[in-house]
mmCIF file of C-alpha atoms in Angstrom:
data_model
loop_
_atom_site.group_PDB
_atom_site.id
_atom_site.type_symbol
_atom_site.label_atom_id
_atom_site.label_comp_id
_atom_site.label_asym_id
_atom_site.label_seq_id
_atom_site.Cartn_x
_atom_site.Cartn_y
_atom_site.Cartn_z
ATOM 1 C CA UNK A 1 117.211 -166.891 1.300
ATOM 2 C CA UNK A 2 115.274 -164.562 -0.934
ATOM 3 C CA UNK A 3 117.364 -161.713 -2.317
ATOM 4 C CA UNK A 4 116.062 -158.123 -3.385
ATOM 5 C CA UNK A 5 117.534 -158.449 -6.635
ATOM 6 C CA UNK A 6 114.522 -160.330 -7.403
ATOM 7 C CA UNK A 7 112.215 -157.697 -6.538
ATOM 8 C CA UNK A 8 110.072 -155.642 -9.408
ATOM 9 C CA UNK A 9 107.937 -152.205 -9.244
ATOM 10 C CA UNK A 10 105.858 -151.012 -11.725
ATOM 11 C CA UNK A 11 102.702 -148.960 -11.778
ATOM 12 C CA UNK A 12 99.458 -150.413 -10.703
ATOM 13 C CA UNK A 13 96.654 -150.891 -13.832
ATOM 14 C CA UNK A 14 93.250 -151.325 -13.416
ATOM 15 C CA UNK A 15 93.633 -155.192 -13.858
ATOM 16 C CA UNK A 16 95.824 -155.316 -10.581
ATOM 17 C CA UNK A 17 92.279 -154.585 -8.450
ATOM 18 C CA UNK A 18 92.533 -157.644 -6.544
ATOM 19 C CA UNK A 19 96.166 -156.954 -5.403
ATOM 20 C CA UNK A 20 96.209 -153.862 -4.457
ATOM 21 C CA UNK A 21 93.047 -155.052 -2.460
ATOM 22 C CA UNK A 22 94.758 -157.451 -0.540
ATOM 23 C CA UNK A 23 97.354 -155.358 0.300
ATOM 24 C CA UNK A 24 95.078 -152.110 1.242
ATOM 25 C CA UNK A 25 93.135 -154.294 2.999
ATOM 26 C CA UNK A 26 96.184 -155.500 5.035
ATOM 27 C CA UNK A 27 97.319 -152.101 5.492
ATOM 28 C CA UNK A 28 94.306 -151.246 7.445
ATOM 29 C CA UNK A 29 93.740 -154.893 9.444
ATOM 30 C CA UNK A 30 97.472 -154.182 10.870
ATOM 31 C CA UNK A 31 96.673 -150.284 11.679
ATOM 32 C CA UNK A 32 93.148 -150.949 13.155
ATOM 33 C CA UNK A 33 94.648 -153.895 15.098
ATOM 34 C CA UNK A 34 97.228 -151.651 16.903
ATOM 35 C CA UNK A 35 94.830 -148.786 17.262
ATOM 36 C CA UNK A 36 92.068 -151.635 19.149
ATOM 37 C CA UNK A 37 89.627 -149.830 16.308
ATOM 38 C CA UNK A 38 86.819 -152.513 14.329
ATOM 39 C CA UNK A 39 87.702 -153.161 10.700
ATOM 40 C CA UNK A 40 85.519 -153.792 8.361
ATOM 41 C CA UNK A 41 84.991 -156.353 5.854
ATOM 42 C CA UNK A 42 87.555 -156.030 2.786
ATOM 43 C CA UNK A 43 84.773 -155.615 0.193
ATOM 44 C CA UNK A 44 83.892 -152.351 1.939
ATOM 45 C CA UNK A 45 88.099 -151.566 1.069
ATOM 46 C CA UNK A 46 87.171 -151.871 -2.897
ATOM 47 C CA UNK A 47 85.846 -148.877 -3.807
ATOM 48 C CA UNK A 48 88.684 -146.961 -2.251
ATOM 49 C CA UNK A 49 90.723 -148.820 -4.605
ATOM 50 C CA UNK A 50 89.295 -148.794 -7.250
ATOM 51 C CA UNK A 51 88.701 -145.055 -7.162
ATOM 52 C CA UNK A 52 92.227 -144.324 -6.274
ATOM 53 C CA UNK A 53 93.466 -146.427 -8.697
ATOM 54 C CA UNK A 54 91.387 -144.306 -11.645
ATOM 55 C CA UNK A 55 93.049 -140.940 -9.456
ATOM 56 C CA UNK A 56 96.182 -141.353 -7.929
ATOM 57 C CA UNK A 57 99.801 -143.561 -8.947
ATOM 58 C CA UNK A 58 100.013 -146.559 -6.805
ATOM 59 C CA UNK A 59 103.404 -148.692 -7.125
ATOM 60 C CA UNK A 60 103.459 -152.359 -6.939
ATOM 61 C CA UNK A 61 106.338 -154.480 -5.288
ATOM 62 C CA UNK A 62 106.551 -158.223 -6.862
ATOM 63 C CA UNK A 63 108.739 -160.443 -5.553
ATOM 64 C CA UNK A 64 108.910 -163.939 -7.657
ATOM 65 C CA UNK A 65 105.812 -162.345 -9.400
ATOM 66 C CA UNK A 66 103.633 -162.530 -5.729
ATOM 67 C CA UNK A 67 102.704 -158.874 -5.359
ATOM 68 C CA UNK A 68 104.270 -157.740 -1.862
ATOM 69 C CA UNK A 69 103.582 -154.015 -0.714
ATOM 70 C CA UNK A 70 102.331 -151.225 -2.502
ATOM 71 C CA UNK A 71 102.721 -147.706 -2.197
ATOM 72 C CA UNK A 72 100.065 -144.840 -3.417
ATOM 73 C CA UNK A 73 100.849 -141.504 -4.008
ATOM 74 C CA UNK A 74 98.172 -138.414 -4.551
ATOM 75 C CA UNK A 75 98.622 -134.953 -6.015
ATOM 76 C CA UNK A 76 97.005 -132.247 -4.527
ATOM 77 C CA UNK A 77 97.225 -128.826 -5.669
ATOM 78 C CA UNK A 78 100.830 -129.004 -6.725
ATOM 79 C CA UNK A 79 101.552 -131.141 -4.081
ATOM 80 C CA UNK A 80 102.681 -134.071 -3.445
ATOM 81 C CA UNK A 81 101.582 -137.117 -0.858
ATOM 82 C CA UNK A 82 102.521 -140.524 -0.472
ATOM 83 C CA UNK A 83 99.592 -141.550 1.406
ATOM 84 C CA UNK A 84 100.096 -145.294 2.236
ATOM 85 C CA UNK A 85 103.027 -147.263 2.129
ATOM 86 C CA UNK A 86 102.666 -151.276 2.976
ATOM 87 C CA UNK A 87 104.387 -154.511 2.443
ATOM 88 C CA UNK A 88 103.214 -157.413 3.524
ATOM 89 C CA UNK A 89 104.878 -158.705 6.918
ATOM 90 C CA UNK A 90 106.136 -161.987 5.405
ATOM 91 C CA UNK A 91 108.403 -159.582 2.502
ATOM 92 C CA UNK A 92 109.811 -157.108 5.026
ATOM 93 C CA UNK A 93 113.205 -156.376 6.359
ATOM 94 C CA UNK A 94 114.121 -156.683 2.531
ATOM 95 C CA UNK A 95 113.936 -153.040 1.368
ATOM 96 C CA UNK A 96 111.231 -153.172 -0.212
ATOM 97 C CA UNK A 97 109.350 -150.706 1.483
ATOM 98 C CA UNK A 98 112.496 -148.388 0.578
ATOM 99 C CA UNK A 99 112.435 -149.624 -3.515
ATOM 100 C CA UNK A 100 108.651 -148.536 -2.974
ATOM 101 C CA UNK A 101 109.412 -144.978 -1.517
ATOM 102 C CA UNK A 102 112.367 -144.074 -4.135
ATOM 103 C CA UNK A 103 110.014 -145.256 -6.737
ATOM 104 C CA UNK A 104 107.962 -142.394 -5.770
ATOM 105 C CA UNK A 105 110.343 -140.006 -5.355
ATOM 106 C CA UNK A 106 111.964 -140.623 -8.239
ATOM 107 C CA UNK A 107 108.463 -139.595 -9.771
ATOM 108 C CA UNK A 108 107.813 -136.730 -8.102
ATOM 109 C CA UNK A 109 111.499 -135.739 -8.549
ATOM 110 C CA UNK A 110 111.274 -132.810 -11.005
ATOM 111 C CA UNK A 111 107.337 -132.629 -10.659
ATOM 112 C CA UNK A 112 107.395 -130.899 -7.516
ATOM 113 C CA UNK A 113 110.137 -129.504 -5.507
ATOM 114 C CA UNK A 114 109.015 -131.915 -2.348
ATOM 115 C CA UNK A 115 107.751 -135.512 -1.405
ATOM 116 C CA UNK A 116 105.495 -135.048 1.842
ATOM 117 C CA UNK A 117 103.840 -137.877 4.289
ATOM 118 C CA UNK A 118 101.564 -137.801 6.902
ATOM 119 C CA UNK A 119 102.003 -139.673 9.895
ATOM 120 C CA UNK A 120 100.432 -140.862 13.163
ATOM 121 C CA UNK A 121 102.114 -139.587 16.496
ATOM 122 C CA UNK A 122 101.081 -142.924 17.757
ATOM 123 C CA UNK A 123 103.090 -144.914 15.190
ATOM 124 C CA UNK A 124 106.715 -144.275 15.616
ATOM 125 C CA UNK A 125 107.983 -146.820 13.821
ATOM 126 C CA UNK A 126 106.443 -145.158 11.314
ATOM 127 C CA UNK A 127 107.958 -141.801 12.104
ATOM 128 C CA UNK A 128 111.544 -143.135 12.512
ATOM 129 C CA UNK A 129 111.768 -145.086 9.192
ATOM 130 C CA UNK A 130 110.691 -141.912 7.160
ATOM 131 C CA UNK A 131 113.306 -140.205 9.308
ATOM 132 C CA UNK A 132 115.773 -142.439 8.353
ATOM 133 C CA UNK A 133 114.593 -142.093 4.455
ATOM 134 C CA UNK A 134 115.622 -138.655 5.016
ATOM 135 C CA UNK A 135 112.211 -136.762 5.961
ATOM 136 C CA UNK A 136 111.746 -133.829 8.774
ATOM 137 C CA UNK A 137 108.662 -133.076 10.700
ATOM 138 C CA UNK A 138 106.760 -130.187 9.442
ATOM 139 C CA UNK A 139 103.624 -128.129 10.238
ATOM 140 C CA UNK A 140 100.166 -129.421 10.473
ATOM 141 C CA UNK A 141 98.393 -129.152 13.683
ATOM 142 C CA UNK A 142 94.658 -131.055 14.187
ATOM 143 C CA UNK A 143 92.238 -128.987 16.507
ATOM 144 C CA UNK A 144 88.868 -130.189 17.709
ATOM 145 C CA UNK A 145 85.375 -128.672 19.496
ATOM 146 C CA UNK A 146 83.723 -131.231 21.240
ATOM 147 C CA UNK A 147 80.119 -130.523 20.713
ATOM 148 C CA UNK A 148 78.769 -132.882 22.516
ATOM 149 C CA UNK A 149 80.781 -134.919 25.812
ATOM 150 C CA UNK A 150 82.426 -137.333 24.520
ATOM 151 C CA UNK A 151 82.189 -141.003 25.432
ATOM 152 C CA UNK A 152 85.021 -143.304 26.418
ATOM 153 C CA UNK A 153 87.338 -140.688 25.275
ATOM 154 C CA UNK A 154 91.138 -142.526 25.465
ATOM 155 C CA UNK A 155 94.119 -140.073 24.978
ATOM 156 C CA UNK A 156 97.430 -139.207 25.868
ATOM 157 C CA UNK A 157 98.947 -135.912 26.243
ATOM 158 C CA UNK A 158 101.927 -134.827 24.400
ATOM 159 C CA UNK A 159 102.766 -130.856 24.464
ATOM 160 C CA UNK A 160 103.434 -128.676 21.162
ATOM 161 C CA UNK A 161 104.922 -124.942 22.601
ATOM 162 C CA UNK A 162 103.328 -126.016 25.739
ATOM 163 C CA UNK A 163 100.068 -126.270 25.030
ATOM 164 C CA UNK A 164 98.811 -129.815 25.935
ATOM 165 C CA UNK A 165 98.405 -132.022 22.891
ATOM 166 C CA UNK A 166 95.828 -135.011 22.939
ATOM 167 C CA UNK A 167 96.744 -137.841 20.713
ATOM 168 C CA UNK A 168 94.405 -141.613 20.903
ATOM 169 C CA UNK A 169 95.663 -144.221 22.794
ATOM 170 C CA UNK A 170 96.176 -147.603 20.784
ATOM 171 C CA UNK A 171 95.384 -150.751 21.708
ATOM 172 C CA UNK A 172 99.088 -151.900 20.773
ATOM 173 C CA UNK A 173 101.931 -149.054 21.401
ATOM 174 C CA UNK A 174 105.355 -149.148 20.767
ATOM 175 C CA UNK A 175 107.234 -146.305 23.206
ATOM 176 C CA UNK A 176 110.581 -147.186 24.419
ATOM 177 C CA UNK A 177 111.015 -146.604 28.002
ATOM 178 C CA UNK A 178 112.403 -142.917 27.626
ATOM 179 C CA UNK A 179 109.730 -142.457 25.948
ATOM 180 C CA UNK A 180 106.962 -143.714 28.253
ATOM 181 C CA UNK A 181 108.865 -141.980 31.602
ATOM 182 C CA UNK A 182 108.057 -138.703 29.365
ATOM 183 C CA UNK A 183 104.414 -139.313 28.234
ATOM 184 C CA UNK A 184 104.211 -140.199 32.558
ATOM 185 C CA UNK A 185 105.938 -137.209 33.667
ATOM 186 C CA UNK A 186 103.888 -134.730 31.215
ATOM 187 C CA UNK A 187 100.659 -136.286 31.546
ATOM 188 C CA UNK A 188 101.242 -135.608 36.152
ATOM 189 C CA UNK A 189 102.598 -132.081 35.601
ATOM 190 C CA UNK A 190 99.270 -131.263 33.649
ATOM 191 C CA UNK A 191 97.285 -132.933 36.296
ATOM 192 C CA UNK A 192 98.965 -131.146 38.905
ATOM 193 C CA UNK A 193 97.757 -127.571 37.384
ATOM 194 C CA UNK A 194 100.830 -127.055 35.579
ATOM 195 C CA UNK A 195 100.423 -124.065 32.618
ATOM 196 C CA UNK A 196 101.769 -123.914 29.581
ATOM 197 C CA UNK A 197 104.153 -121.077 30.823
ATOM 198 C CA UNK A 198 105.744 -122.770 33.288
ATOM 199 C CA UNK A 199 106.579 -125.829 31.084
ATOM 200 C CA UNK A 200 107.812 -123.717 28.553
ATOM 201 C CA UNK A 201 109.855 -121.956 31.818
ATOM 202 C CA UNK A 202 111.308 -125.326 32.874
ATOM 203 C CA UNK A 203 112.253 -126.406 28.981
ATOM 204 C CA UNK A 204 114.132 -122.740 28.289
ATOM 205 C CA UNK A 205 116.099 -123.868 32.127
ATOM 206 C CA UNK A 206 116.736 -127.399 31.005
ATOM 207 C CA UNK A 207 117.674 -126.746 27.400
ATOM 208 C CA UNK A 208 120.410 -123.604 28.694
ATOM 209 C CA UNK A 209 121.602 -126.079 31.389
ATOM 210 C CA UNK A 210 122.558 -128.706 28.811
ATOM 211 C CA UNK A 211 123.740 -125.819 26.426
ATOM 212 C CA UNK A 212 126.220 -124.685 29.010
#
């Protein structure tokens, strides 16, 4: 069995084009797979890299010297981003994706006073590993004016304060059951006419009948 003792990171050069490649490239054949969105062909992928890799630090996993996930982060203003994190699927459940992220912080560490990440409501895998690495949700809110009607428009709702929130549907999602009874249930209670102030009623009665 393959240990994680054997398991390197070190900073991506310009010389490491072709793996970082691959593995950007992978990154976005798994995520437009799941989100049923076309991918295009993984030359169209290399001057991304190659551009971020002139910009931005990008750390490389090697295990047994076969480069297996990468993670790039981006400063912006004083702030920090880890904007992708991948390993391939045939190196996970070995904590490498973990190495990867502590690499980063360990960067940032005394840099900047925080590490942030961006996620997709849609991918909560996503969400509940960077939980588990110790992240909270915070701010950002994405707002759109449909100037024209859109086409073939797939969403579901989620809520923020009661105000519905739209979010894509994916081709592949990965709610647990609670979780889909609760996308159900708020997605008829808007279609019934139900306002923002009465969901925001019923939460306040729910949330002081637990309290009590």
């Amino acid at each position: 069995m393959v240990t994680l003792v054997r398991v390197s990171v070190r900073l991506a050069a310009r010389g490491d084009v072709e793996s970082v490649l691959s593995l950007y490239y992978g990154f976005y054949r798994e995520l437009r797979g799941r989100q049923g969105w076309p991918l295009g062909g993984v030359e169209e992928y290399r001057r991304d890299v190659e551009r971020f890799l002139e910009r931005d630090r990008v750390f490389l996993a090697f295990l047994e010297g076969r480069a297996a996930g990468f993670a790039r982060l981006s400063e912006r203003e004083g702030a920090y981003w880890l904007e992708e994190l991948y390993v391939a699927p045939e190196y996970r459940g070995l904590g490498i994706g973990r190495r990867l992220v502590e690499e980063a912080e360990e960067y940032v560490r005394g840099r900047a006073p925080a590490l942030y990440v961006m996620v997709l409501p849609q991918d909560g895998a996503a969400i509940r590993f960077w939980i588990h690495m110790g992240y909270r949700i915070l701010n950002t809110v994405e707002l759109v004016k449909d100037l024209e009607e859109p086409e073939g428009e797939e969403t579901r709702l989620l809520e923020f304060f009661g105000y519905p929130l739209r979010i894509w549907r994916w081709r592949r999602e990965e709610y647990d059951d609670v979780e889909r009874e609760y996308l159900e249930a708020l997605d008829e209670f808007y279609r019934l006419g139900g306002t923002r102030e009465l969901y925001l009623k019923l939460a306040v009665e729910a949330l002081r009948r637990w309290i009590e």
